[in-house]
GROMACS .gro file of C-alpha atoms in nm:
model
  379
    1UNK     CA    1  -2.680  -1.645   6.939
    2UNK     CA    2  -2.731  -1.959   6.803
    3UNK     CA    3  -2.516  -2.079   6.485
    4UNK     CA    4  -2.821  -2.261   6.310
    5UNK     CA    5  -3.120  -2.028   6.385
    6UNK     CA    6  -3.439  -2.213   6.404
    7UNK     CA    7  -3.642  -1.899   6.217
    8UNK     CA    8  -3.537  -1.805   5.858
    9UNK     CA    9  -3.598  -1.430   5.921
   10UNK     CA   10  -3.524  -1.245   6.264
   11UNK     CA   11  -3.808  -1.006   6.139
   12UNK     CA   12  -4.125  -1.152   6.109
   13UNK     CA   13  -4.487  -1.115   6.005
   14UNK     CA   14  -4.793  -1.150   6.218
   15UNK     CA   15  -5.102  -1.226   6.036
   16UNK     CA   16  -5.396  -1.155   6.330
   17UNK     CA   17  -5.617  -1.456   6.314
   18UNK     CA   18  -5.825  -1.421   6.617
   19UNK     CA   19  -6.185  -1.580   6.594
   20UNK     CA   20  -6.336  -1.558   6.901
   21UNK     CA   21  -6.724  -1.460   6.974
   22UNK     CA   22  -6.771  -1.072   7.106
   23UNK     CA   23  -7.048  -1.025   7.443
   24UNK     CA   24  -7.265  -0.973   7.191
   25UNK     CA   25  -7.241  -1.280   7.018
   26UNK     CA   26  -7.063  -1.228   6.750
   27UNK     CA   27  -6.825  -1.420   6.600
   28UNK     CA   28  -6.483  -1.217   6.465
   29UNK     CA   29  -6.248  -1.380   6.189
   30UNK     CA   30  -5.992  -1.147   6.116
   31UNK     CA   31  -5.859  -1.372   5.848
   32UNK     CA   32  -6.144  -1.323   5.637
   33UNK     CA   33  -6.193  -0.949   5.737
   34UNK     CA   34  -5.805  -0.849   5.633
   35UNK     CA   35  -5.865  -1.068   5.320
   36UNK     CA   36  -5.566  -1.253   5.375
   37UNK     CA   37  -5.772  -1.596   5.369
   38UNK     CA   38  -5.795  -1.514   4.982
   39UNK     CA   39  -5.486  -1.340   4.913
   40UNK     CA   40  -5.255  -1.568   5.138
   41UNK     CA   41  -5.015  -1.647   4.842
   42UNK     CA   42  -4.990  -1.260   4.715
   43UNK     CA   43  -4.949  -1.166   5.117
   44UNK     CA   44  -4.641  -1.406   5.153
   45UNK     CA   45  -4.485  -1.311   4.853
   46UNK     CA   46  -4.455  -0.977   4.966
   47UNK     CA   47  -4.375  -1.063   5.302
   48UNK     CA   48  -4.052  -1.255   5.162
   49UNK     CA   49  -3.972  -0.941   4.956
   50UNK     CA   50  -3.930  -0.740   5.291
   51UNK     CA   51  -3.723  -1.009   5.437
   52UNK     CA   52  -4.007  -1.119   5.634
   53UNK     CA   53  -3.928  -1.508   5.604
   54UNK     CA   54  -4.137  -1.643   5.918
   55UNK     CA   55  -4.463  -1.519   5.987
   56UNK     CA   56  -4.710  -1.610   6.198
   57UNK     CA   57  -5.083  -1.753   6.080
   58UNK     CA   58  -5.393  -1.920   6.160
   59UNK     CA   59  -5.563  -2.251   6.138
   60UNK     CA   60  -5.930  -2.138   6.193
   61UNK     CA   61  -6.094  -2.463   6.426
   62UNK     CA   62  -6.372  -2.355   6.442
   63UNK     CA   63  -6.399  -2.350   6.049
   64UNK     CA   64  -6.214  -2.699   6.029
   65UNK     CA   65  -6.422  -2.879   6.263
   66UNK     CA   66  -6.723  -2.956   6.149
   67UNK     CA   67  -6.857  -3.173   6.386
   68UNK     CA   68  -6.689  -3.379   6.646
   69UNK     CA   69  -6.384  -3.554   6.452
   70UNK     CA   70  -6.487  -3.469   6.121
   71UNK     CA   71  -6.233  -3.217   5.973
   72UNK     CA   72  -6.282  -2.951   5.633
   73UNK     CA   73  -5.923  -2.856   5.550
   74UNK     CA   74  -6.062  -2.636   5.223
   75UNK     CA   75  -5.999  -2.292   5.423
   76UNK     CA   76  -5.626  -2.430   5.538
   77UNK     CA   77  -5.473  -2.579   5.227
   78UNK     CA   78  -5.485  -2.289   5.032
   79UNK     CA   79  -5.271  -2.105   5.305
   80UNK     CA   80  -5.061  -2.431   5.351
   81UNK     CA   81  -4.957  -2.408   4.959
   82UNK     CA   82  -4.932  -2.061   4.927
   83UNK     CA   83  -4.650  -2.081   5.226
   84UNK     CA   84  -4.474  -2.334   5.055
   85UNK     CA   85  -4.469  -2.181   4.681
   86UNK     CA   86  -4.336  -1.850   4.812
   87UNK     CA   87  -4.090  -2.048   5.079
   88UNK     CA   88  -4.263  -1.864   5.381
   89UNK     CA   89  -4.203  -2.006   5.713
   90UNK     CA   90  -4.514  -2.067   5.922
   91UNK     CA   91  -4.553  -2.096   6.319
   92UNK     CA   92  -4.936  -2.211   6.282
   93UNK     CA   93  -5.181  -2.063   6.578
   94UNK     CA   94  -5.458  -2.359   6.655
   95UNK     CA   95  -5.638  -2.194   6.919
   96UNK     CA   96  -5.635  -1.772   6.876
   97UNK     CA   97  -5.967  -1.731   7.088
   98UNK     CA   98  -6.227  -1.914   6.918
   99UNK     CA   99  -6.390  -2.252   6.900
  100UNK     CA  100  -6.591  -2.442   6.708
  101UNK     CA  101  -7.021  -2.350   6.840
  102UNK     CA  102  -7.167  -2.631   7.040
  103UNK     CA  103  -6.827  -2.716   7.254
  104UNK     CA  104  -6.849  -2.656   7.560
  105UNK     CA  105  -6.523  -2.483   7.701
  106UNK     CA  106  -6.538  -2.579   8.094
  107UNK     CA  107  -6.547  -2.988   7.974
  108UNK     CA  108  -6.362  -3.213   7.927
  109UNK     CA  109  -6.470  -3.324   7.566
  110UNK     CA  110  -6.328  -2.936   7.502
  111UNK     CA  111  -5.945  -3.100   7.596
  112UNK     CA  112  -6.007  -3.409   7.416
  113UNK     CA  113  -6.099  -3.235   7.072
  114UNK     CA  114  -5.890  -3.003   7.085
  115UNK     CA  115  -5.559  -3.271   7.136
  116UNK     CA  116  -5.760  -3.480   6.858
  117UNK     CA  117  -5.757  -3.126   6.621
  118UNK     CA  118  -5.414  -3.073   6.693
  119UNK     CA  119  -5.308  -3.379   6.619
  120UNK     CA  120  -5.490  -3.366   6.220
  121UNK     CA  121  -5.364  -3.034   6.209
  122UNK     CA  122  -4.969  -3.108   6.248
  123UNK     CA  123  -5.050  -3.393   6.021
  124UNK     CA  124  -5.138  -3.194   5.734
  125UNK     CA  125  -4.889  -2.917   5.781
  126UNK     CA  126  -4.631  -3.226   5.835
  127UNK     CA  127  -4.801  -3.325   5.459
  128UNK     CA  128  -4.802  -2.980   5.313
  129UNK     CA  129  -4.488  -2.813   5.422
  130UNK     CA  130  -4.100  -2.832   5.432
  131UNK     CA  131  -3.893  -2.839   5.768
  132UNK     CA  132  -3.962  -2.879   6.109
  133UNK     CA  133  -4.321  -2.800   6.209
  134UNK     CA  134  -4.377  -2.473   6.427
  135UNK     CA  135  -4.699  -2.438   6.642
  136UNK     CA  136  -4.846  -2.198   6.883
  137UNK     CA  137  -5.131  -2.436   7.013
  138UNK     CA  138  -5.317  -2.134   7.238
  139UNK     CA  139  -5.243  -1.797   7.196
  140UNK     CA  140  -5.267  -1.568   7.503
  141UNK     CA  141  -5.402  -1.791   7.768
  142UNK     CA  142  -5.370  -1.554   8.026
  143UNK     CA  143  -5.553  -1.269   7.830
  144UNK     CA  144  -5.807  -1.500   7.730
  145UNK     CA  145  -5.874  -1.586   8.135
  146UNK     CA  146  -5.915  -1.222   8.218
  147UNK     CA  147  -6.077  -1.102   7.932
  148UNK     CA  148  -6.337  -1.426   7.858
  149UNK     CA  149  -6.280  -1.586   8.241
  150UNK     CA  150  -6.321  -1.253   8.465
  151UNK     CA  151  -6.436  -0.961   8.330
  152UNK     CA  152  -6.678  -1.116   8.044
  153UNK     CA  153  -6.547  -0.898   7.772
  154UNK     CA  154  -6.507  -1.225   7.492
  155UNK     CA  155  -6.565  -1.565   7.480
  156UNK     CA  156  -6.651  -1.791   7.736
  157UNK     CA  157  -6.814  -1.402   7.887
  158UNK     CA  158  -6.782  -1.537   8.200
  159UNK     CA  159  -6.688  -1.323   8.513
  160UNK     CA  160  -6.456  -1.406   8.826
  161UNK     CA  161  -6.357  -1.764   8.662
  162UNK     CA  162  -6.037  -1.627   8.548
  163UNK     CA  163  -5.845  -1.902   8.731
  164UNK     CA  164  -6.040  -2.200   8.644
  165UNK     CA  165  -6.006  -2.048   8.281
  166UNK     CA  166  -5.678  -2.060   8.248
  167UNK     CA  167  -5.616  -2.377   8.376
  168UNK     CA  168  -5.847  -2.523   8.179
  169UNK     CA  169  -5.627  -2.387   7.870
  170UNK     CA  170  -5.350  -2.520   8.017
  171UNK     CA  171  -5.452  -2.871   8.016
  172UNK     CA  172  -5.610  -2.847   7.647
  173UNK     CA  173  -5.255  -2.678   7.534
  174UNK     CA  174  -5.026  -2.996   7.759
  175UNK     CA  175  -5.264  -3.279   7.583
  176UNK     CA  176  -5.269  -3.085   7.212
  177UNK     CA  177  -4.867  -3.070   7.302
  178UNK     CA  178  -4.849  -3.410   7.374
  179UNK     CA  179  -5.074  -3.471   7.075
  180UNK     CA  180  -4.860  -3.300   6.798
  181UNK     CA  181  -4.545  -3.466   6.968
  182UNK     CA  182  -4.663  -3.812   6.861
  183UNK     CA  183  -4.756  -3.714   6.512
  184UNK     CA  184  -4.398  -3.519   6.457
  185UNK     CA  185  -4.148  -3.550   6.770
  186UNK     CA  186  -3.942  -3.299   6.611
  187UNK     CA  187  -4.228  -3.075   6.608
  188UNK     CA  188  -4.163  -2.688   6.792
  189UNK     CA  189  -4.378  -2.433   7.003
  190UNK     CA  190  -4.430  -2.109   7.050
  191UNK     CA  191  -4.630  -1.995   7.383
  192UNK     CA  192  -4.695  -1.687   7.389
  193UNK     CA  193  -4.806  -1.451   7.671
  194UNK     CA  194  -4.846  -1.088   7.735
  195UNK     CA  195  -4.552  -0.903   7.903
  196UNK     CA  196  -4.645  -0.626   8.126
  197UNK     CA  197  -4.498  -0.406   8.405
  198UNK     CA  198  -4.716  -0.242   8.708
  199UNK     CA  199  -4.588   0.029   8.899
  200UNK     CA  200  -4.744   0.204   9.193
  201UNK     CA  201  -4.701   0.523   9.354
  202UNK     CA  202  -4.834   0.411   9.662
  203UNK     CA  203  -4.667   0.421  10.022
  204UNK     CA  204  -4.851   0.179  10.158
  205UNK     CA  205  -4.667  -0.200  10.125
  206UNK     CA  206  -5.000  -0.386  10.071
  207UNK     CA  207  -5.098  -0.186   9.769
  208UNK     CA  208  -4.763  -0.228   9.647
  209UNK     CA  209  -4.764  -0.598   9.740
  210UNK     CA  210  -5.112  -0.621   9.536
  211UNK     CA  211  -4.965  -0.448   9.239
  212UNK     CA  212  -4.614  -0.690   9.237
  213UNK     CA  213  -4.877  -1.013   9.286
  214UNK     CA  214  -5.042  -0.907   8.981
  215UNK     CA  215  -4.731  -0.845   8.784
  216UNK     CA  216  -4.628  -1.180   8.851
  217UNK     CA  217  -4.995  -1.318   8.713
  218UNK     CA  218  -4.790  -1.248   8.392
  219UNK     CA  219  -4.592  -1.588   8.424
  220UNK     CA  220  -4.879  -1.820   8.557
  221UNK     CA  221  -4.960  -1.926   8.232
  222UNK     CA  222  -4.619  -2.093   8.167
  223UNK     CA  223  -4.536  -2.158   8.526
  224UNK     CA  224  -4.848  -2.427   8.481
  225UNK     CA  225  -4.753  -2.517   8.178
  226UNK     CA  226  -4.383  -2.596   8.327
  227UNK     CA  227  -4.557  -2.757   8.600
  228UNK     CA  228  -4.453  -2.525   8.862
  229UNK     CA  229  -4.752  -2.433   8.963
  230UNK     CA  230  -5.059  -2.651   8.979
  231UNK     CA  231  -4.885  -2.977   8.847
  232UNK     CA  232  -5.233  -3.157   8.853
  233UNK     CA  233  -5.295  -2.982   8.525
  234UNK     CA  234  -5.018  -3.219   8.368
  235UNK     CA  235  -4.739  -2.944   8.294
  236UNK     CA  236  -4.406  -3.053   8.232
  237UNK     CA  237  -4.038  -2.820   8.222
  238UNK     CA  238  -4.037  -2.960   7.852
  239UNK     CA  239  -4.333  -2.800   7.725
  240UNK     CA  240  -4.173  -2.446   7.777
  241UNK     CA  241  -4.019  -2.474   7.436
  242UNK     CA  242  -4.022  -2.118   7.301
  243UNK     CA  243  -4.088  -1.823   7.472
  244UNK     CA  244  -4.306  -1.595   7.299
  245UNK     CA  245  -4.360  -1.210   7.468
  246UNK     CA  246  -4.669  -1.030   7.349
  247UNK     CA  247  -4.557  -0.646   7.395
  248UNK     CA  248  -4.753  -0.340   7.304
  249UNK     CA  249  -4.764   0.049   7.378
  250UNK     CA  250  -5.028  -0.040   7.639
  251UNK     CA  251  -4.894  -0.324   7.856
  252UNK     CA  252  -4.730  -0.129   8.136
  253UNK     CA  253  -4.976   0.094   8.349
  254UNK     CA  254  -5.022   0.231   8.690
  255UNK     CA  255  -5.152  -0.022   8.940
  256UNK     CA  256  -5.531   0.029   8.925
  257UNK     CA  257  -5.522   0.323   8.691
  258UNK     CA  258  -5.419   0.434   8.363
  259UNK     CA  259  -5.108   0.377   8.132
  260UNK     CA  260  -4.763   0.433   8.166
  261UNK     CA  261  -4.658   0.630   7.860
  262UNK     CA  262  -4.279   0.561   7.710
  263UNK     CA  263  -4.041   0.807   7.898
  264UNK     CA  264  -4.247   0.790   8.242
  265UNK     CA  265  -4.013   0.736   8.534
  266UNK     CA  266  -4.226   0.435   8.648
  267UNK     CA  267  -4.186   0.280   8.306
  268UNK     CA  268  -3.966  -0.011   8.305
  269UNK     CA  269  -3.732  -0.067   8.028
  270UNK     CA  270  -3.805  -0.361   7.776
  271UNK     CA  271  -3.467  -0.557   7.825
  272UNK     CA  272  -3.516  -0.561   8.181
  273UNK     CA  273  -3.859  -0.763   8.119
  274UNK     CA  274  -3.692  -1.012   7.851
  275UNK     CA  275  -3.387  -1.048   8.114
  276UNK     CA  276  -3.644  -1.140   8.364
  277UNK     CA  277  -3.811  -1.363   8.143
  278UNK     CA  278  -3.537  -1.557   8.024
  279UNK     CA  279  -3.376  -1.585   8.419
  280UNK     CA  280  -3.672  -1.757   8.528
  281UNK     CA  281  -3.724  -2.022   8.219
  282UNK     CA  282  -3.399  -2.032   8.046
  283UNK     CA  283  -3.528  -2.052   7.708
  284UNK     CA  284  -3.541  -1.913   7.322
  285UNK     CA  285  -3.749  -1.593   7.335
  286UNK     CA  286  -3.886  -1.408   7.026
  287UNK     CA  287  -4.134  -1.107   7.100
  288UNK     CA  288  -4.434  -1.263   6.935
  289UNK     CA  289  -4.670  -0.978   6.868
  290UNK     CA  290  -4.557  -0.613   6.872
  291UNK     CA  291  -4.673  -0.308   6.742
  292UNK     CA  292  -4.813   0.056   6.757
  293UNK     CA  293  -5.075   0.227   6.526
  294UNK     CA  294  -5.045   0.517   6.250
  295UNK     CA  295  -4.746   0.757   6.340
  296UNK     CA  296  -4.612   0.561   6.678
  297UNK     CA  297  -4.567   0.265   6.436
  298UNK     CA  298  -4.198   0.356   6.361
  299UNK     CA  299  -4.093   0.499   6.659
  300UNK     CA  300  -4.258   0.223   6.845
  301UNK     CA  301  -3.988  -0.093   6.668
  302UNK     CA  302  -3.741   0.160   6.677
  303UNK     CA  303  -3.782   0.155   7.065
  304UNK     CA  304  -3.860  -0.250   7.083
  305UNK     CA  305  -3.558  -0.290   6.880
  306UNK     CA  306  -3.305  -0.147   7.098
  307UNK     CA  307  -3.438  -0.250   7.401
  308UNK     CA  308  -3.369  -0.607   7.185
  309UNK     CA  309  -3.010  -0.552   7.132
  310UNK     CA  310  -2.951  -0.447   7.462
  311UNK     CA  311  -3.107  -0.770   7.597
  312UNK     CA  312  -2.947  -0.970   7.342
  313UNK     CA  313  -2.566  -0.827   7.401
  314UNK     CA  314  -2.670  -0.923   7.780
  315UNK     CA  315  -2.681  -1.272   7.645
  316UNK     CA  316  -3.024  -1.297   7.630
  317UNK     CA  317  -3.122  -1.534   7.352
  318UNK     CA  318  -3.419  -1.338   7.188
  319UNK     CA  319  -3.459  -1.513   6.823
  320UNK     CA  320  -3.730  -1.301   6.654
  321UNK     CA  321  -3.942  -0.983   6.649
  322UNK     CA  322  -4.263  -1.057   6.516
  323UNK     CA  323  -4.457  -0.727   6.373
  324UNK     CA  324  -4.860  -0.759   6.470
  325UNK     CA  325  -5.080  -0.753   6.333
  326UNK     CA  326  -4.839  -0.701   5.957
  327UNK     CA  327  -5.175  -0.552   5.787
  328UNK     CA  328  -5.395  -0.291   5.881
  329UNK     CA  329  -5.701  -0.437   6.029
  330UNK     CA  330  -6.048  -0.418   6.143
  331UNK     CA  331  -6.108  -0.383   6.570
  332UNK     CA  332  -6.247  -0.612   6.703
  333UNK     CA  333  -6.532  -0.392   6.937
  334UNK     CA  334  -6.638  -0.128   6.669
  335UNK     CA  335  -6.473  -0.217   6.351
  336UNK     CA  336  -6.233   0.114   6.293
  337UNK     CA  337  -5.916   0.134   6.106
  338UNK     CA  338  -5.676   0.022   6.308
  339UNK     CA  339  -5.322   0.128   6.133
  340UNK     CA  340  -5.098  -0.067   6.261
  341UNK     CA  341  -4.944  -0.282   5.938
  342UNK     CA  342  -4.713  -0.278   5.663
  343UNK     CA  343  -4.965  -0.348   5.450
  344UNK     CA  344  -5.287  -0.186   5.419
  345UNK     CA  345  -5.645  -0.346   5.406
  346UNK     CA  346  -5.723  -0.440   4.994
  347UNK     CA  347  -5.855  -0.239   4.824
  348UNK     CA  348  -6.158  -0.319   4.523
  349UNK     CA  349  -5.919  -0.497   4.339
  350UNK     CA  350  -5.757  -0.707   4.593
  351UNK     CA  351  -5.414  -0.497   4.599
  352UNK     CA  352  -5.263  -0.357   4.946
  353UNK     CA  353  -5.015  -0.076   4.976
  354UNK     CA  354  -4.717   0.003   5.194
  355UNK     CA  355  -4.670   0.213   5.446
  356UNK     CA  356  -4.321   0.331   5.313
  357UNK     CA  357  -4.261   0.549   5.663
  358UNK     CA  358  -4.278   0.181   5.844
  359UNK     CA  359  -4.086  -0.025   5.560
  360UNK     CA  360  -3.785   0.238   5.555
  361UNK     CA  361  -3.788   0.178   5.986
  362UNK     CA  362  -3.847  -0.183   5.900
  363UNK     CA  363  -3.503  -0.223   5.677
  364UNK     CA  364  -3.248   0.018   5.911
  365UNK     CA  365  -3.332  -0.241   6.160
  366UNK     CA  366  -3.305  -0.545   5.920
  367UNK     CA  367  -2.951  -0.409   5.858
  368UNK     CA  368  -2.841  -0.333   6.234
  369UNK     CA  369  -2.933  -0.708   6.358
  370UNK     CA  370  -2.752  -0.794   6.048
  371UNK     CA  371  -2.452  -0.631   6.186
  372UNK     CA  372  -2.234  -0.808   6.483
  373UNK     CA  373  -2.426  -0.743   6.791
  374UNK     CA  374  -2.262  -0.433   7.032
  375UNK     CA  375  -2.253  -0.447   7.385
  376UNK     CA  376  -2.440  -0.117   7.428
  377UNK     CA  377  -2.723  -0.223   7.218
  378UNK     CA  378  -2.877   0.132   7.110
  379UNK     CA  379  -2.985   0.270   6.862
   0.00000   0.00000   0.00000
């Protein structure tokens, strides 16, 4: 691992900031709906009590941007400061699923504002903060293309434009890239994509075929962003900066049918998927969203955490586990409880609680990654 880390906690905290319209029209901010838009500075105070010394957060565009150019920093600055005062470091999400109403996501003027928001963005958190700037300009492109490009479930609600989706990310994420690079060349990113596995029973070689293709979908994202693949789109080897994996309970399932429970013979270990990862772009990973809800919760970063060791004393260079969402949060179709934090949702008078269970799971992992790293990597 790397003598001068670039994170100031291997553990981190994911504040979920998504903010994109439902089918029906709605518009989510979980920001708002966890509270942690008010009680930012009381969130990353405790968050630096756990050892939780990176997190990841939100700048809400679609809030900022008023109209075309004309920027409202009043729901960012209070975030910015609280960050600071309790010496919290921040990768900042600019594009977690929503934009601002009246920009049109299939044109062009949607690559242009976005670069130009980008670019006011990583000057104020070049204003308002201390060391090098971390961004994670569009979160989840590829989930965004299937869920919002194919099968109409979010934002744009669109169906069978999956492709054209994504690469229309692409190029907004290479120009807001390019844009943050000339406000603060020393600036970092974060891209983040789901990791999944498929497996299939089948005997016949083009349903397994199928079910490989689409496991491979999984890299598209960054292979255009690397320029690999569609280099009309403007990718470039340099803007694969950091790695980020996306890995939940969820994300490995049969091919065409249901999901592949931990222990299944078809499931494929976690290491294997970061060893993959890290073979085919050769650079910093960190898992950037993981977690389970109520009782798995535990058992769940017990489980990510070893297969993290093991990748690790493979020399895999993974530089972070990021637990999201951190608090307990409303879903995003029906509004339940989800359990998945540290933290609970406030309660009337603004406090949270802890979920001690997850905390006690949370520090005997702390202290093994604090230890020297083994070359079995369990337990």
């Amino acid at each position: 691992m790397a003598d001068a880390p670039l994170f100031k906690s291997f553990f981190m905290a994911g504040f979920e900031c998504a903010t994109h319209r439902r089918r029906d029209g709605r518009r989510l901010d979980l920001l708002a709906a966890t509270g942690h838009d008010r009680l930012a500075a009381g969130d990353y105070r405790t968050m630096a009590g756990l050892g939780l010394r990176t997190v990841r957060d939100g700048l809400r565009w679609h809030l900022i941007e008023q109209a075309p150019g004309v920027y409202d920093w009043s729901s960012a600055l209070p975030m910015l400061r609280a960050a600071r005062e309790a010496d919290v470091q921040v990768i900042w999400d600019l594009f977690h699923f929503g934009w601002p109403d009246g920009l049109d996501i299939w044109s062009p003027d949607f690559v242009e504002r976005f670069a130009r928001f980008s670019a006011a963005a990583a000057e104020l958190v070049v204003a308002e903060s201390d060391g090098i700037p971390l961004f994670c300009v569009a979160n989840e492109m590829s989930f965004l293309a299937w869920a919002g490009g194919d099968v109409a479930a979010i934002n744009p609600c669109a169906r069978q434009r999956g492709r054209p989706l994504k690469e229309q990310l692409v190029r907004a994420a290479v120009a807001a890239i390019d844009a943050i690079r000339a406000v603060q060349p020393s600036s970092r990113f974060l891209s983040a994509e789901p990791a999944i596995h498929i497996h299939s029973y089948s005997r016949s070689a083009a349903v397994r075929r199928a079910a490989e293709t689409y496991r491979l979908a999984q890299f598209e994202a960054l292979d255009m962003m690397a320029g690999r693949v569609a280099p009309e789109l403007g990718g470039r080897e340099d803007l694969v900066d950091i790695v980020g994996l996306n890995y939940y309970p969820r994300n490995q399932w049969l091919h065409r049918s249901s999901t592949l429970p931990l222990g299944h013979h078809g499931y494929r270990p976690f290491s294997e998927i970061l060893q993959e990862t890290f073979a085919r772009y050769g650079r910093p990973i960190i898992i950037a969203e993981t977690g389970a809800e109520r009782s798995a919760r535990s058992s769940w970063l017990h489980y990510v955490s070893s297969e993290v060791r093991r990748a690790r004393a493979e020399g895999v260079p993974v530089e972070g586990i990021c637990l999201y969402p951190v608090l307990d949060y409303p879903g995003w179709d029906d509004g339940r409880l989800c359990e998945t934090g540290l933290l609970t949702m406030p309660d009337a008078r603004g406090e949270r609680s802890l979920h001690a269970e997850f905390a006690e799971e949370l520090a005997h992992q702390q202290a093994r990654f604090a230890q020297p790293t083994s070359r079995s990597g369990r337990g």
